Short mmCIF file of C-alpha atoms and ligand atoms in Angstrom, two decimals:
data_model
loop_
_atom_site.label_atom_id
_atom_site.label_comp_id
_atom_site.label_asym_id
_atom_site.label_seq_id
_atom_site.Cartn_x
_atom_site.Cartn_y
_atom_site.Cartn_z
CA MET A 1 156.35 144.03 144.05
CA THR A 2 154.29 144.77 147.29
CA VAL A 3 150.77 144.60 148.38
CA HIS A 4 149.86 146.94 150.86
CA TYR A 5 146.37 145.84 152.55
CA HIS A 6 144.57 149.02 154.20
CA ARG A 7 140.73 148.17 155.69
CA GLY A 8 138.51 151.33 155.72
CA ASP A 9 141.03 154.22 154.27
CA LEU A 10 144.02 154.86 152.72
CA PRO A 11 146.22 155.64 155.35
CA SER A 12 147.31 159.78 155.60
CA ASP A 13 151.07 158.74 155.49
CA VAL A 14 150.56 157.24 152.08
CA ASN A 15 151.75 159.68 149.02
CA LEU A 16 151.10 158.55 145.38
CA GLY A 17 152.20 161.55 143.33
CA ALA A 18 150.90 162.99 140.89
CA LEU A 19 149.72 159.88 138.62
CA VAL A 20 148.18 157.07 140.21
CA ALA A 21 146.83 154.42 138.38
CA ILE A 22 143.18 153.16 140.09
CA ASP A 23 140.89 149.94 139.51
CA THR A 24 137.68 148.94 141.62
CA GLU A 25 136.19 145.90 142.42
CA THR A 26 131.84 145.48 143.46
CA LEU A 27 129.76 142.84 144.41
CA GLY A 28 129.41 142.96 140.32
CA LEU A 29 128.53 145.16 136.99
CA SER A 30 125.25 146.16 138.17
CA LEU A 31 125.48 150.38 138.75
CA THR A 32 122.21 149.95 140.83
CA ARG A 33 122.88 146.60 142.89
CA ASP A 34 126.05 145.83 143.61
CA LYS A 35 128.01 147.49 146.05
CA LEU A 36 131.61 149.22 145.54
CA CYS A 37 133.97 146.64 147.78
CA VAL A 38 137.47 147.57 147.15
CA VAL A 39 139.56 150.82 145.82
CA GLN A 40 143.33 149.86 144.12
CA LEU A 41 145.82 152.21 143.80
CA SER A 42 149.50 152.49 142.41
CA SER A 43 151.47 154.79 141.87
CA GLY A 44 153.73 153.15 139.07
CA ASP A 45 156.29 152.09 141.41
CA GLY A 46 155.38 147.96 141.41
CA ASP A 47 153.59 148.28 144.75
CA ALA A 48 149.83 148.55 145.17
CA HIS A 49 147.74 149.73 147.75
CA ILE A 50 144.54 147.90 148.24
CA VAL A 51 141.53 149.87 150.66
CA GLN A 52 139.06 147.13 151.25
CA LEU A 53 135.83 149.84 151.81
CA ASP A 54 133.14 149.77 155.08
CA ARG A 55 130.48 148.90 153.11
CA SER A 56 128.11 150.50 155.67
CA SER A 57 129.45 153.85 155.39
CA TYR A 58 132.37 154.70 152.95
CA ASP A 59 133.54 156.82 155.55
CA CYS A 60 137.16 157.25 154.02
CA PRO A 61 138.05 160.89 154.00
CA ASN A 62 142.01 160.56 152.64
CA LEU A 63 140.87 158.18 149.89
CA LYS A 64 137.93 160.52 148.67
CA THR A 65 140.54 163.61 148.68
CA LEU A 66 142.78 161.53 146.59
CA LEU A 67 140.03 160.63 144.01
CA ALA A 68 138.82 164.09 143.72
CA ASP A 69 142.19 166.04 143.98
CA PRO A 70 142.14 168.22 140.58
CA GLY A 71 146.27 167.83 140.68
CA THR A 72 146.57 164.05 140.76
CA GLU A 73 145.67 162.53 136.95
CA LYS A 74 143.65 158.66 137.58
CA ILE A 75 144.43 156.30 134.99
CA LEU A 76 142.32 153.41 134.84
CA HIS A 77 141.11 151.06 131.81
CA PHE A 78 136.77 151.70 131.02
CA ALA A 79 136.71 154.26 133.44
CA ARG A 80 133.42 154.62 132.74
CA PHE A 81 132.35 152.30 135.45
CA ASP A 82 134.66 153.06 137.90
CA VAL A 83 133.48 156.90 137.71
CA ALA A 84 129.55 155.82 138.29
CA MET A 85 130.55 153.57 140.88
CA ILE A 86 132.80 155.78 142.68
CA LYS A 87 129.77 158.77 142.20
CA THR A 88 127.12 156.43 143.46
CA TYR A 89 129.52 155.39 147.28
CA LEU A 90 131.62 157.57 147.68
CA GLY A 91 129.59 160.88 146.56
CA VAL A 92 132.86 162.55 144.56
CA THR A 93 133.45 163.06 141.01
CA LEU A 94 136.92 160.78 139.45
CA ALA A 95 138.59 163.44 137.84
CA PRO A 96 141.11 164.12 136.15
CA VAL A 97 141.50 160.67 134.12
CA PHE A 98 142.80 158.98 131.47
CA CYS A 99 140.60 156.06 130.39
CA THR A 100 143.56 153.47 128.61
CA LYS A 101 140.21 151.57 126.94
CA ILE A 102 139.53 154.98 125.22
CA ALA A 103 142.80 155.53 124.65
CA SER A 104 143.07 151.66 122.83
CA LYS A 105 140.14 152.00 120.98
CA LEU A 106 141.32 155.52 119.35
CA SER A 107 144.58 154.18 118.56
CA ARG A 108 144.98 150.57 118.06
CA THR A 109 142.16 150.61 115.44
CA TYR A 110 144.05 146.89 114.10
CA THR A 111 142.53 145.06 116.38
CA ASP A 112 138.59 145.22 118.05
CA ARG A 113 140.84 143.52 121.51
CA HIS A 114 140.04 146.45 123.92
CA GLY A 115 140.49 144.29 126.99
CA LEU A 116 142.99 145.00 129.88
CA LYS A 117 144.37 141.67 129.66
CA ASP A 118 144.94 141.92 125.76
CA VAL A 119 145.89 145.42 125.84
CA THR A 120 148.64 144.57 128.20
CA ARG A 121 149.68 141.54 126.31
CA GLU A 122 150.35 143.72 123.39
CA LEU A 123 151.95 146.97 124.82
CA VAL A 124 154.25 145.47 128.01
CA GLY A 125 153.72 141.79 127.33
CA ALA A 126 152.97 140.92 130.48
CA ASP A 127 149.77 138.16 130.84
CA MET A 128 147.12 139.19 133.69
CA ASN A 129 145.63 136.10 135.23
CA LYS A 130 142.16 136.70 135.76
CA GLN A 131 141.21 133.80 137.85
CA GLN A 132 140.13 135.84 140.93
CA GLN A 133 138.30 138.19 138.80
CA SER A 134 134.71 136.73 139.81
CA SER A 135 135.36 136.53 143.68
CA ASP A 136 133.29 137.90 146.23
CA TRP A 137 134.66 140.83 146.82
CA GLY A 138 132.16 141.24 149.49
CA ALA A 139 134.45 138.79 152.02
CA ASP A 140 134.78 139.74 155.44
CA THR A 141 138.61 139.40 155.12
CA LEU A 142 140.59 139.19 151.39
CA SER A 143 142.18 136.42 150.61
CA GLN A 144 145.93 136.49 149.37
CA ALA A 145 145.20 135.49 146.10
CA GLN A 146 142.06 138.22 146.07
CA LEU A 147 145.00 140.74 146.88
CA ASP A 148 147.27 139.93 144.32
CA TYR A 149 144.48 139.91 141.38
CA ALA A 150 143.45 143.58 142.64
CA ALA A 151 146.84 144.63 142.84
CA SER A 152 147.88 143.09 139.22
CA ASP A 153 144.78 145.37 137.37
CA VAL A 154 146.65 148.66 138.84
CA LEU A 155 150.19 147.46 138.42
CA HIS A 156 150.74 148.67 134.58
CA LEU A 157 148.51 151.42 133.72
CA HIS A 158 151.27 154.04 133.92
CA GLU A 159 153.52 151.87 130.80
CA LEU A 160 150.04 151.56 128.91
CA ARG A 161 149.36 154.90 129.14
CA ALA A 162 152.74 155.84 128.04
CA LYS A 163 152.68 153.39 124.96
CA LEU A 164 149.23 154.87 124.42
CA THR A 165 149.90 158.53 124.72
CA SER A 166 152.76 158.01 122.24
CA MET A 167 150.19 156.23 120.09
CA LEU A 168 147.49 158.98 120.29
CA GLU A 169 150.22 161.37 119.43
CA ARG A 170 151.47 159.79 116.43
CA GLU A 171 147.57 159.80 115.06
CA GLY A 172 146.69 162.83 115.79
CA ARG A 173 144.19 161.73 118.15
CA MET A 174 145.48 162.99 121.79
CA GLU A 175 143.11 166.24 121.50
CA MET A 176 140.22 163.59 120.86
CA ALA A 177 141.08 161.08 123.40
CA LYS A 178 141.20 164.36 125.68
CA ALA A 179 137.69 165.71 125.13
CA CYS A 180 136.41 161.91 125.85
CA PHE A 181 138.29 161.90 129.07
CA ASP A 182 136.36 165.22 129.60
CA PHE A 183 133.02 163.98 128.90
CA LEU A 184 133.37 160.47 131.32
CA PRO A 185 131.65 162.43 134.61
CA THR A 186 128.61 162.82 132.20
CA ARG A 187 128.24 159.49 130.71
CA ALA A 188 128.48 158.02 134.26
CA ASP A 189 125.69 160.41 134.87
CA LEU A 190 123.98 158.94 132.09
CA ASP A 191 124.88 155.80 132.98
CA LEU A 192 122.75 156.55 136.65
CA ALA A 193 120.32 158.55 135.69
CA GLY A 194 118.78 155.83 133.00
CA TRP A 195 120.67 155.95 129.88
CA PRO A 196 123.19 153.04 130.37
CA GLU A 197 122.04 151.59 126.77
CA THR A 198 122.27 154.61 125.20
CA ASP A 199 123.98 156.24 122.66
CA ILE A 200 123.02 160.20 123.59
CA PHE A 201 124.02 161.46 120.47
CA ALA A 202 122.99 158.43 117.81
CA HIS A 203 119.61 159.31 115.43
CA SER A 204 117.10 157.06 116.60
MN1 LIG B 301 139.67 144.88 138.46
#
C-alpha cells in the first residue's frame, strides 16, 4: 500500500479509472459549522491519494472534475454526509454514487451494525483502526498516522461494493438500492436547506 499525499489538488497525471473509492475528513460533523479538510481517493489497487484542501480557496479543478464526472462511479460509506460537504465546499454534485452503508442496510437485514468498521470486519475480514478518527484534520501538515488512517477508509470500499452488490442481487434489492443512491443529492440538499433530522416522507 502506498499513500500519496497531495496539497491543494489531485495532480493531473493521476488516473483512477471508472470506479473510485472516496471519503472525506472534516473539522467535525456539522454541515454548517465544520469545514471540509481532506478528500481521500483510491482506484482499488491498494494505493490511496490524500488531497489536503486549501480551506481559503478550495481551488482544486482536477479533483472537482473527477467528483462531478458522470462517467466515474464513486463508492462511499454514508455518502449522504460527503455529498453535502462536497456540494457546500467544492460546489459540485457528487454523482453517480454507490453507498456501502445504504447497500448494507438493504441487504444485511440480520444485523443493525452498519458502521464501516463492522461491515468491513464481516465482509472483508479486515480490522480497521479508528484511533485517528477525531484528530485535527485542519492541521497545516497531516501526520503519518493521519495519512494512514485517512487511506484506510478508502482501501476496502471496492471489495465491499462487490460483496454488497452480490447480496443485493441475491435479495432482489439492487434496483431499490440504485433508486436510493440516485436520491442522495436531494437528501443532501434537504440536510443543507434545514431538514437534517426530518424524514420528508413521514406522516408527521
Ligand atoms: Mn474517514
